[in-house]
Amino acid sequence: MKYYLVKITLLIFVSAFMVSCTNARFKSNQPNIILIMPDDAGYGDYACLGSPIIKTPVVDAFKEKSLLLTQFHVSPKCAPTRAALLSGRHEFKNGVTHTVFERERMSLETFTLSDMLRSAGYATGIFGKWHLGDEEAYLPEKRGFDEVYIHGGGGIGQTFTGSCGDAPNNSNINPALWHNGTWEKATGYCTDLFFDQATKWMDEQRRAGKPFFAYLPLNAPHGPFVLPYEYYQQYLGHPKLNDNLAKFYGMLENIDTNFGQLLTQLEEWGIANNTMVIFMGSDNGGTKGVPIYNAGMREGKGSPYQGGTRVPCFFRWPDGGIPEGIETDALSAHLDIFPTFAEIVGAELSPQVMQQVEGRSLLPILQNPQSEWADRTLIHHFGNWAQGNASKSKYRRSAIQNSQFSLVNNTELYEIKPDVGENNNVFEKHPEVVAELRAIYDQWWDDVQSYLINENLIGPKINPMKESYWKQFGGGPDEKMLKLMDPNSAIKISQEIADRNEANWARKKALNAKTIH
């Protein structure tokens, strides 16, 4: 056990050291970087990965021109994934343990991916969903982004207690969007608007001769399922789809269409070869599409099983030597994006930032998918416990995995590759594996406690994004809205949400057990 822990520590140190070294070959020709991440899609929601219904011709073609990481993991829910992606460390170490109740706010001590790229000379832009804090100090323009074009809260039109909420009465169609510090009332469908603004901004940067990082964390196909009829009519009437599923697939197909237009634009600009494009299939496991096709995995969003965290991740960068039409099953994660970008752009990281970053650079396997890739452990935790219940939630909906095994909820052990659906619990057969993974997990849990800085916060009485909207356009909250935003109800509501989550979880487990037997 001691040897194993020393080995892991050494690997992290070596990875951080590699990131700190300036790579002259890349820095002299820094690539543009585009990262696209839909919200609430799943591994099985793309035609090229097995979906029997959806049509995603652009992603299908992109697969043939890129390297696909088939064992790439994110967090079980959306705000946590965004925090881990932008920091290179587990979301809990950024204080993010939920999607609401002030617990979605990314620690102000976090040095972000956008901070790092901007320090390396990049223009940085975000287009879509932020969901890491709506109060002024937490907004993306204060976290390293030059260009900001987003909605508020965790979803368009949402309202929660305290700090998390969007503009009042907002919609996917003709939304109000936060653009560099002010609200703009836009005309069109949200995904189209995010891609259009990103494309316009990228054109400005390439004309100025400045490398850019365009981050498109889209809100689609997250609910509400509102989009133009012509975008989903082709799925209506399908015997396996209700109206919401038809809209869900329509939202995904629209992303595919916009993605294709963006790739075409890169070609027309003559910058496609030196632009690294990453298409990360989702910010968590699948949702609406899980009953249709889930790539053989168990459960989806919110789950510690593979279906809750495993998503496809495609990398394309012709000038960077990334091979085309190849797959790798190297165990990888959103934590790895930060150090990967840092090594590629030649960023010089301070000792403090090097200590922050837990991931490892993917560059070795991006350039040679057959290169040696040392085994590692990844920790998944649903979080979302009721207010004040962190100490009771150590193993609740948690998992620690390496490339061979996953220890789930501290009571279930699965051999991941031969048992993709995690149906055969081998906990009793491998006590040494259980002990090894449990010891690493227990140490991690102890380590993260001091980082849980948002657990007992009371938010503002009015959602900050709504407040700024009313200041700009007039109006204000009625009694119903004031009640919805009231931070004093956070404890009660968080308990209700936790209870509802547990009930849904129990139903899914019972259904899965019935299916197995």
Coordinates of C-alpha atoms in Angstrom, one line a residue:
M1 CA 0.0 0.0 0.0
K2 CA 2.8 2.4 0.9
Y3 CA 4.5 1.7 -2.4
Y4 CA 1.3 2.3 -4.3
L5 CA 0.7 5.7 -2.6
V6 CA 4.3 6.8 -3.2
K7 CA 4.0 5.7 -6.8
I8 CA 0.8 7.8 -7.3
T9 CA 2.5 10.8 -5.6
L10 CA 5.5 10.5 -7.9
L11 CA 3.3 10.3 -11.0
I12 CA 1.5 13.5 -10.0
F13 CA 4.9 15.2 -9.3
V14 CA 6.3 14.1 -12.6
S15 CA 3.2 15.3 -14.5
A16 CA 3.3 18.7 -12.8
F17 CA 7.0 19.0 -13.6
M18 CA 6.4 18.2 -17.2
V19 CA 3.7 20.9 -17.4
S20 CA 6.0 23.5 -15.9
C21 CA 8.6 23.0 -18.7
T22 CA 8.2 25.4 -21.6
N23 CA 7.8 23.4 -24.9
A24 CA 9.5 25.7 -27.4
R25 CA 8.1 23.8 -30.4
F26 CA 4.5 24.4 -29.4
K27 CA 5.0 27.9 -28.0
S28 CA 6.5 29.2 -31.3
N29 CA 3.3 28.1 -33.0
Q30 CA 0.6 28.1 -30.4
P31 CA -2.6 26.5 -31.7
N32 CA -6.0 28.1 -31.4
I33 CA -8.1 26.0 -29.0
I34 CA -11.8 25.3 -29.2
L35 CA -13.6 23.3 -26.5
I36 CA -17.2 22.3 -27.1
M37 CA -19.2 20.6 -24.3
P38 CA -22.9 19.9 -24.6
D39 CA -25.0 19.7 -21.4
D40 CA -26.7 16.5 -20.3
A41 CA -26.0 14.4 -23.4
G42 CA -24.5 10.9 -22.9
Y43 CA -22.0 8.5 -24.4
G44 CA -24.8 6.8 -26.2
D45 CA -26.3 9.9 -27.8
Y46 CA -24.2 10.0 -30.9
A47 CA -24.8 7.9 -34.0
C48 CA -21.1 7.0 -34.4
L49 CA -21.1 5.6 -30.9
G50 CA -24.1 3.4 -31.3
S51 CA -27.3 5.4 -31.0
P52 CA -29.9 3.8 -33.2
I53 CA -32.0 6.9 -33.6
I54 CA -30.2 10.2 -33.6
K55 CA -28.4 11.6 -36.6
T56 CA -25.1 13.3 -35.9
P57 CA -23.2 13.3 -39.3
V58 CA -20.7 16.0 -38.2
V59 CA -19.6 14.3 -35.1
D60 CA -19.5 11.0 -37.0
A61 CA -17.2 12.5 -39.6
F62 CA -15.2 14.3 -36.9
K63 CA -14.6 10.9 -35.3
E64 CA -12.8 9.8 -38.4
K65 CA -10.5 12.9 -38.3
S66 CA -9.7 12.8 -34.6
L67 CA -8.5 10.8 -31.6
L68 CA -11.3 9.4 -29.4
L69 CA -10.7 8.9 -25.7
T70 CA -13.1 6.1 -24.9
Q71 CA -12.4 6.0 -21.2
F72 CA -12.7 9.7 -20.4
H73 CA -14.5 10.7 -17.3
V74 CA -16.2 13.9 -15.9
S75 CA -18.1 14.5 -12.7
P76 CA -21.6 13.1 -12.1
K77 CA -23.2 16.6 -12.5
C78 CA -22.8 19.8 -14.3
A79 CA -21.3 22.6 -12.1
P80 CA -18.8 20.1 -10.5
T81 CA -17.6 19.1 -14.0
R82 CA -17.1 22.8 -14.9
A83 CA -15.1 23.4 -11.7
A84 CA -12.9 20.4 -12.3
L85 CA -12.3 21.2 -15.9
L86 CA -11.3 24.8 -15.3
S87 CA -9.1 24.0 -12.3
G88 CA -7.4 20.7 -13.1
R89 CA -8.5 19.3 -9.7
H90 CA -11.5 17.6 -8.1
E91 CA -14.5 19.9 -7.8
F92 CA -14.7 19.5 -4.0
K93 CA -11.3 21.2 -3.8
N94 CA -12.9 24.2 -5.4
G95 CA -15.7 24.2 -2.9
V96 CA -18.2 22.9 -5.5
T97 CA -20.3 20.2 -4.0
H98 CA -23.7 21.0 -5.5
T99 CA -25.3 22.8 -8.4
V100 CA -27.2 25.3 -6.2
F101 CA -27.3 26.8 -2.7
E102 CA -24.1 28.7 -3.0
R103 CA -22.3 25.4 -3.3
E104 CA -21.9 25.9 -7.1
R105 CA -19.5 28.8 -6.6
M106 CA -15.9 28.1 -7.6
S107 CA -13.4 29.2 -5.0
L108 CA -11.9 32.6 -5.6
E109 CA -8.5 31.1 -4.8
T110 CA -8.7 28.8 -7.9
F111 CA -6.4 29.7 -10.7
T112 CA -8.5 28.9 -13.8
L113 CA -7.7 27.4 -17.1
S114 CA -8.6 30.7 -18.7
D115 CA -6.3 32.6 -16.3
M116 CA -3.5 30.2 -17.4
L117 CA -4.2 30.6 -21.2
R118 CA -4.5 34.4 -20.9
S119 CA -1.1 34.5 -19.1
A120 CA 0.3 32.6 -22.1
G121 CA -0.9 35.3 -24.5
Y122 CA -4.3 33.9 -25.5
A123 CA -7.6 35.7 -26.0
T124 CA -10.2 33.8 -24.0
G125 CA -13.9 33.6 -24.6
I126 CA -16.9 31.7 -23.1
F127 CA -20.2 31.2 -24.9
G128 CA -23.0 29.3 -23.2
K129 CA -23.3 28.1 -19.6
W130 CA -21.0 29.2 -16.8
H131 CA -22.7 27.9 -13.6
L132 CA -19.9 28.5 -11.2
G133 CA -21.3 31.5 -9.4
D134 CA -23.5 34.5 -10.4
E135 CA -22.3 37.1 -7.9
E136 CA -19.9 39.7 -9.4
A137 CA -16.6 38.3 -8.1
Y138 CA -17.4 34.8 -9.4
L139 CA -18.5 35.8 -12.9
P140 CA -16.3 34.5 -15.8
E141 CA -15.1 38.0 -16.7
K142 CA -13.4 38.0 -13.3
R143 CA -12.1 34.5 -13.8
G144 CA -9.9 34.9 -16.8
F145 CA -12.3 35.4 -19.7
D146 CA -12.0 38.4 -22.1
E147 CA -15.2 37.7 -23.9
V148 CA -18.3 36.5 -22.0
Y149 CA -21.6 35.6 -23.7
I150 CA -23.7 33.4 -21.2
H151 CA -26.9 32.8 -19.5
G152 CA -27.2 32.9 -15.7
G153 CA -27.7 30.1 -13.2
G154 CA -27.7 26.4 -14.1
G155 CA -30.2 26.6 -16.9
I156 CA -32.0 29.2 -19.0
G157 CA -34.9 30.7 -17.0
Q158 CA -34.1 28.9 -13.7
T159 CA -34.6 30.3 -10.3
F160 CA -33.1 28.9 -7.1
T161 CA -32.6 30.4 -3.6
G162 CA -29.7 32.8 -3.1
S163 CA -27.2 33.4 -5.8
C164 CA -28.1 30.9 -8.5
G165 CA -30.7 32.1 -11.1
D166 CA -31.0 33.4 -14.7
A167 CA -32.7 36.5 -16.0
P168 CA -36.4 36.5 -15.2
N169 CA -38.8 34.6 -17.5
N170 CA -35.9 33.7 -19.8
S171 CA -36.2 31.2 -22.7
N172 CA -34.1 29.3 -25.1
I173 CA -35.7 31.2 -27.9
N174 CA -35.0 35.0 -28.0
P175 CA -33.2 34.8 -24.7
A176 CA -31.6 37.6 -22.7
L177 CA -27.9 36.9 -22.5
W178 CA -25.1 38.4 -20.4
H179 CA -22.5 39.9 -22.7
N180 CA -19.4 41.5 -21.1
G181 CA -21.2 42.9 -18.1
T182 CA -24.6 43.9 -19.5
W183 CA -27.7 42.1 -20.6
E184 CA -28.6 41.9 -24.3
K185 CA -32.0 40.8 -25.6
A186 CA -31.1 38.4 -28.5
T187 CA -33.2 37.1 -31.3
G188 CA -32.9 33.5 -32.2
Y189 CA -32.3 30.1 -30.6
C190 CA -29.7 29.8 -27.8
T191 CA -27.3 27.3 -29.4
D192 CA -27.3 29.2 -32.7
L193 CA -26.6 32.4 -30.8
F194 CA -23.7 30.9 -28.8
F195 CA -22.0 29.5 -31.9
D196 CA -22.6 32.7 -33.9
Q197 CA -21.1 34.9 -31.3
A198 CA -18.2 32.5 -30.8
T199 CA -17.5 32.5 -34.5
K200 CA -17.7 36.3 -34.8
W201 CA -15.3 36.7 -31.8
M202 CA -12.9 34.1 -33.2
D203 CA -12.8 35.9 -36.5
E204 CA -11.8 39.1 -34.7
Q205 CA -9.0 37.3 -32.9
R206 CA -7.6 35.6 -36.0
R207 CA -7.7 38.9 -37.9
A208 CA -5.7 40.5 -35.0
G209 CA -3.2 37.6 -35.2
K210 CA -3.8 36.5 -31.6
P211 CA -4.2 32.9 -30.6
F212 CA -7.6 32.2 -29.0
F213 CA -9.3 29.9 -26.6
A214 CA -13.1 29.5 -27.4
Y215 CA -15.0 27.7 -24.7
L216 CA -18.5 26.6 -25.7
P217 CA -20.1 24.9 -22.7
L218 CA -23.5 24.7 -24.3
N219 CA -26.8 24.6 -22.3
A220 CA -28.4 22.2 -24.7
P221 CA -29.7 19.6 -24.6
H222 CA -30.4 20.4 -20.9
G223 CA -34.0 21.2 -20.2
P224 CA -36.2 23.1 -20.7
F225 CA -36.8 21.4 -24.0
V226 CA -37.7 24.6 -25.9
L227 CA -36.5 25.0 -29.5
P228 CA -37.9 25.9 -32.9
Y229 CA -40.3 23.2 -34.3
E230 CA -38.3 22.7 -37.4
Y231 CA -35.3 21.6 -35.4
Y232 CA -37.0 18.6 -33.9
Q233 CA -40.0 17.8 -36.2
Q234 CA -38.0 14.9 -37.8
Y235 CA -38.1 13.0 -34.5
L236 CA -41.8 13.4 -33.9
G237 CA -43.9 10.3 -34.3
H238 CA -41.0 7.9 -33.7
P239 CA -42.5 5.0 -31.8
K240 CA -39.8 5.1 -29.1
L241 CA -39.8 8.9 -28.5
N242 CA -42.2 11.1 -26.7
D243 CA -42.3 14.8 -27.4
N244 CA -39.5 15.7 -24.9
L245 CA -37.2 13.0 -26.3
A246 CA -37.9 14.3 -29.8
K247 CA -36.9 17.8 -28.6
F248 CA -33.9 16.4 -26.8
Y249 CA -32.6 14.7 -30.0
G250 CA -33.5 17.8 -32.0
M251 CA -31.3 20.0 -29.6
L252 CA -28.4 17.6 -30.1
E253 CA -28.8 17.4 -33.8
N254 CA -28.8 21.2 -33.9
I255 CA -25.5 21.2 -32.0
D256 CA -24.1 18.8 -34.6
T257 CA -25.2 21.2 -37.4
N258 CA -23.6 24.2 -35.7
F259 CA -20.5 22.2 -35.1
G260 CA -20.3 21.5 -38.8
Q261 CA -20.7 25.1 -39.7
L262 CA -17.9 26.0 -37.3
L263 CA -15.5 23.4 -38.7
T264 CA -16.2 24.7 -42.3
Q265 CA -15.5 28.2 -41.2
L266 CA -12.1 27.1 -39.8
E267 CA -11.3 25.7 -43.2
E268 CA -12.4 28.8 -45.0
W269 CA -10.2 30.9 -42.7
G270 CA -7.2 28.7 -43.4
I271 CA -6.6 28.0 -39.7
A272 CA -8.1 24.5 -39.3
N273 CA -4.7 22.7 -39.2
N274 CA -3.4 24.7 -36.3
T275 CA -6.6 24.8 -34.3
M276 CA -7.0 22.1 -31.7
V277 CA -10.7 21.2 -31.5
I278 CA -12.0 19.2 -28.6
F279 CA -15.5 17.9 -28.6
M280 CA -16.3 16.6 -25.1
G281 CA -19.5 14.7 -25.4
S282 CA -21.2 15.9 -22.2
D283 CA -20.7 17.5 -18.8
N284 CA -22.0 14.4 -17.0
G285 CA -23.6 11.0 -17.8
G286 CA -26.6 10.6 -20.0
T287 CA -30.1 11.8 -19.3
K288 CA -33.1 11.6 -21.6
G289 CA -31.3 9.2 -24.1
V290 CA -30.3 6.6 -21.5
P291 CA -33.4 4.4 -21.9
I292 CA -32.8 4.4 -25.7
Y293 CA -29.1 3.6 -25.7
N294 CA -26.4 3.9 -23.1
A295 CA -23.5 2.0 -24.6
G296 CA -24.1 -0.9 -22.2
M297 CA -23.4 1.2 -19.1
R298 CA -25.4 1.4 -15.9
E299 CA -27.4 4.5 -15.1
G300 CA -26.6 8.1 -16.0
K301 CA -26.3 11.6 -14.7
G302 CA -25.9 11.8 -10.9
S303 CA -24.7 8.2 -10.6
P304 CA -21.3 7.0 -9.4
Y305 CA -21.5 4.1 -11.9
Q306 CA -19.7 4.4 -15.2
G307 CA -22.9 5.7 -16.9
G308 CA -22.8 8.7 -14.7
T309 CA -19.2 9.9 -15.5
R310 CA -17.9 8.3 -18.7
V311 CA -18.3 10.5 -21.8
P312 CA -16.7 10.5 -25.2
C313 CA -13.9 13.0 -25.8
F314 CA -12.6 13.8 -29.3
F315 CA -9.3 15.6 -30.0
R316 CA -8.3 17.0 -33.4
W317 CA -5.2 19.0 -34.2
P318 CA -3.5 18.2 -37.5
D319 CA -0.4 20.3 -36.9
G320 CA 0.1 18.8 -33.5
G321 CA 0.4 15.3 -34.8
I322 CA -2.8 13.9 -33.3
P323 CA -3.6 10.8 -35.3
E324 CA -6.9 10.5 -37.2
G325 CA -9.6 7.9 -36.8
I326 CA -7.9 6.3 -33.7
E327 CA -9.2 5.3 -30.3
T328 CA -7.4 5.0 -27.0
D329 CA -8.8 3.5 -23.7
A330 CA -6.2 5.3 -21.5
L331 CA -8.0 6.2 -18.3
S332 CA -8.4 10.0 -18.6
A333 CA -10.5 12.8 -17.2
H334 CA -11.6 16.5 -17.3
L335 CA -8.8 17.1 -14.7
D336 CA -6.3 16.5 -17.5
I337 CA -7.4 19.3 -19.8
F338 CA -5.7 22.0 -17.7
P339 CA -2.2 20.4 -17.7
T340 CA -2.6 19.3 -21.3
F341 CA -3.3 22.9 -22.5
A342 CA -0.5 24.2 -20.2
E343 CA 2.1 22.0 -21.8
I344 CA 0.9 22.6 -25.4
V345 CA 0.9 26.4 -25.1
G346 CA 4.1 26.6 -23.0
A347 CA 2.6 28.2 -19.9
E348 CA 4.9 28.8 -17.0
L349 CA 3.0 27.7 -13.9
S350 CA 3.8 29.0 -10.4
P351 CA 4.5 26.4 -7.7
Q352 CA 1.1 27.2 -6.2
V353 CA -0.7 26.4 -9.4
M354 CA 1.4 23.3 -9.9
Q355 CA 0.3 22.2 -6.5
Q356 CA -3.4 22.9 -7.5
V357 CA -3.3 20.8 -10.6
E358 CA -4.1 17.1 -10.0
G359 CA -4.5 15.9 -13.6
R360 CA -1.8 14.8 -16.0
S361 CA -1.0 16.0 -19.4
L362 CA -2.6 14.0 -22.2
L363 CA 0.0 15.1 -24.7
P364 CA 1.9 11.7 -24.7
I365 CA -1.2 9.7 -25.7
L366 CA -2.5 12.5 -28.0
Q367 CA 0.7 12.1 -30.1
N368 CA 1.0 8.4 -29.6
P369 CA -2.0 6.5 -28.4
Q370 CA 0.1 3.4 -27.8
S371 CA 2.5 5.2 -25.5
E372 CA 2.9 4.0 -21.9
W373 CA 0.2 5.4 -19.7
A374 CA 0.6 4.6 -16.0
D375 CA -2.5 3.5 -14.1
R376 CA -4.2 5.9 -11.8
T377 CA -7.3 6.4 -9.6
L378 CA -10.2 8.7 -10.3
I379 CA -12.7 9.6 -7.6
H380 CA -16.4 10.3 -8.4
H381 CA -18.8 11.7 -5.8
F382 CA -22.4 12.9 -6.5
G383 CA -22.3 15.5 -3.7
N384 CA -25.7 17.2 -3.5
W385 CA -26.2 16.2 0.1
A386 CA -28.7 18.2 2.2
Q387 CA -27.4 21.3 3.8
G388 CA -25.1 20.4 6.7
N389 CA -24.9 16.7 5.9
A390 CA -21.4 16.5 4.4
S391 CA -20.1 14.4 7.4
K392 CA -22.8 11.8 6.7
S393 CA -22.2 11.6 3.0
K394 CA -18.7 10.2 2.8
Y395 CA -19.6 7.1 0.8
R396 CA -23.0 8.2 -0.4
R397 CA -23.1 7.7 -4.2
S398 CA -19.3 7.6 -4.5
A399 CA -16.8 5.6 -6.5
I400 CA -13.1 5.3 -6.8
Q401 CA -11.7 3.5 -9.8
N402 CA -8.6 2.6 -11.6
S403 CA -8.4 1.2 -15.2
Q404 CA -9.5 -2.3 -14.0
F405 CA -11.8 -1.9 -11.0
S406 CA -14.4 0.5 -9.5
L407 CA -15.3 0.5 -5.9
V408 CA -18.9 2.0 -5.6
N409 CA -20.5 3.2 -2.4
N410 CA -17.8 1.3 -0.5
T411 CA -19.8 -1.9 -0.8
E412 CA -19.7 -2.8 -4.5
L413 CA -16.7 -3.7 -6.6
Y414 CA -16.8 -4.2 -10.4
E415 CA -14.3 -5.2 -13.1
I416 CA -15.0 -2.4 -15.5
K417 CA -13.8 -3.8 -18.9
P418 CA -15.4 -7.3 -18.8
D419 CA -18.5 -6.0 -17.0
V420 CA -19.4 -2.7 -18.7
G421 CA -22.8 -2.7 -17.1
E422 CA -21.4 -3.2 -13.6
N423 CA -23.8 -6.1 -12.9
N424 CA -21.5 -8.6 -11.2
N425 CA -20.4 -7.4 -7.7
V426 CA -17.0 -9.0 -7.0
F427 CA -16.5 -7.3 -3.7
E428 CA -16.0 -10.5 -1.7
K429 CA -13.6 -12.0 -4.3
H430 CA -11.0 -9.2 -4.2
P431 CA -10.5 -8.0 -0.6
E432 CA -7.0 -6.7 -1.4
V433 CA -8.4 -4.5 -4.1
V434 CA -11.1 -3.2 -1.9
A435 CA -8.7 -2.4 0.9
E436 CA -6.3 -0.6 -1.5
L437 CA -9.0 1.6 -3.1
R438 CA -10.7 2.2 0.2
A439 CA -7.5 3.5 1.8
I440 CA -6.9 5.9 -1.1
Y441 CA -10.5 7.1 -0.9
D442 CA -10.4 7.5 2.9
Q443 CA -7.3 9.7 2.6
W444 CA -8.8 11.8 -0.1
W445 CA -12.0 12.4 1.9
D446 CA -9.9 13.6 4.9
D447 CA -7.9 15.8 2.6
V448 CA -10.9 17.6 1.0
Q449 CA -12.7 18.6 4.2
S450 CA -10.8 21.8 4.5
Y451 CA -11.7 22.8 1.0
L452 CA -15.5 22.6 1.5
I453 CA -15.8 26.4 2.0
N454 CA -19.4 26.9 0.7
E455 CA -21.3 24.4 2.8
N456 CA -22.9 26.8 5.3
L457 CA -23.2 30.0 3.3
I458 CA -26.4 32.1 3.1
G459 CA -26.9 33.7 -0.3
P460 CA -28.4 37.0 -1.2
K461 CA -32.1 37.6 -1.1
I462 CA -32.3 38.3 -4.8
N463 CA -30.6 36.4 -7.6
P464 CA -27.7 38.6 -8.7
M465 CA -28.4 38.0 -12.4
K466 CA -32.1 38.9 -12.0
E467 CA -31.2 42.0 -9.9
S468 CA -28.8 43.3 -12.6
Y469 CA -31.5 42.6 -15.3
W470 CA -34.1 44.6 -13.4
K471 CA -31.6 47.5 -12.8
Q472 CA -31.0 47.6 -16.6
F473 CA -34.5 47.1 -17.9
G474 CA -36.7 48.1 -14.9
G475 CA -39.2 45.9 -13.0
G476 CA -38.7 43.7 -10.0
P477 CA -39.8 40.5 -8.3
D478 CA -43.3 39.7 -7.2
E479 CA -44.1 37.9 -4.0
K480 CA -43.8 34.5 -5.6
M481 CA -40.4 35.2 -7.1
L482 CA -39.2 36.6 -3.7
K483 CA -40.3 33.4 -2.1
L484 CA -38.4 31.3 -4.7
M485 CA -35.2 33.3 -4.2
D486 CA -35.4 33.4 -0.4
P487 CA -32.1 32.1 1.0
N488 CA -33.7 31.2 4.3
S489 CA -35.5 28.3 2.6
A490 CA -32.3 26.8 1.4
I491 CA -31.9 24.2 4.2
K492 CA -35.5 23.0 3.7
I493 CA -35.3 22.9 -0.1
S494 CA -31.9 21.2 -0.1
Q495 CA -33.3 18.5 2.1
E496 CA -36.3 18.0 -0.2
I497 CA -34.0 17.8 -3.2
A498 CA -31.7 15.3 -1.4
D499 CA -34.7 13.2 -0.4
R500 CA -36.0 13.3 -4.0
N501 CA -32.6 12.3 -5.3
E502 CA -32.4 9.4 -2.9
A503 CA -35.9 8.2 -3.9
N504 CA -35.0 8.3 -7.6
W505 CA -31.7 6.6 -6.8
A506 CA -33.5 3.8 -5.0
R507 CA -35.9 3.3 -7.9
K508 CA -33.1 3.0 -10.4
K509 CA -31.2 0.5 -8.2
A510 CA -34.3 -1.6 -7.8
L511 CA -35.0 -1.5 -11.6
N512 CA -31.4 -2.4 -12.3
A513 CA -31.5 -5.3 -9.9
K514 CA -34.7 -6.6 -11.5
T515 CA -33.2 -6.3 -15.0
I516 CA -30.1 -8.3 -13.9
H517 CA -32.1 -11.1 -12.3

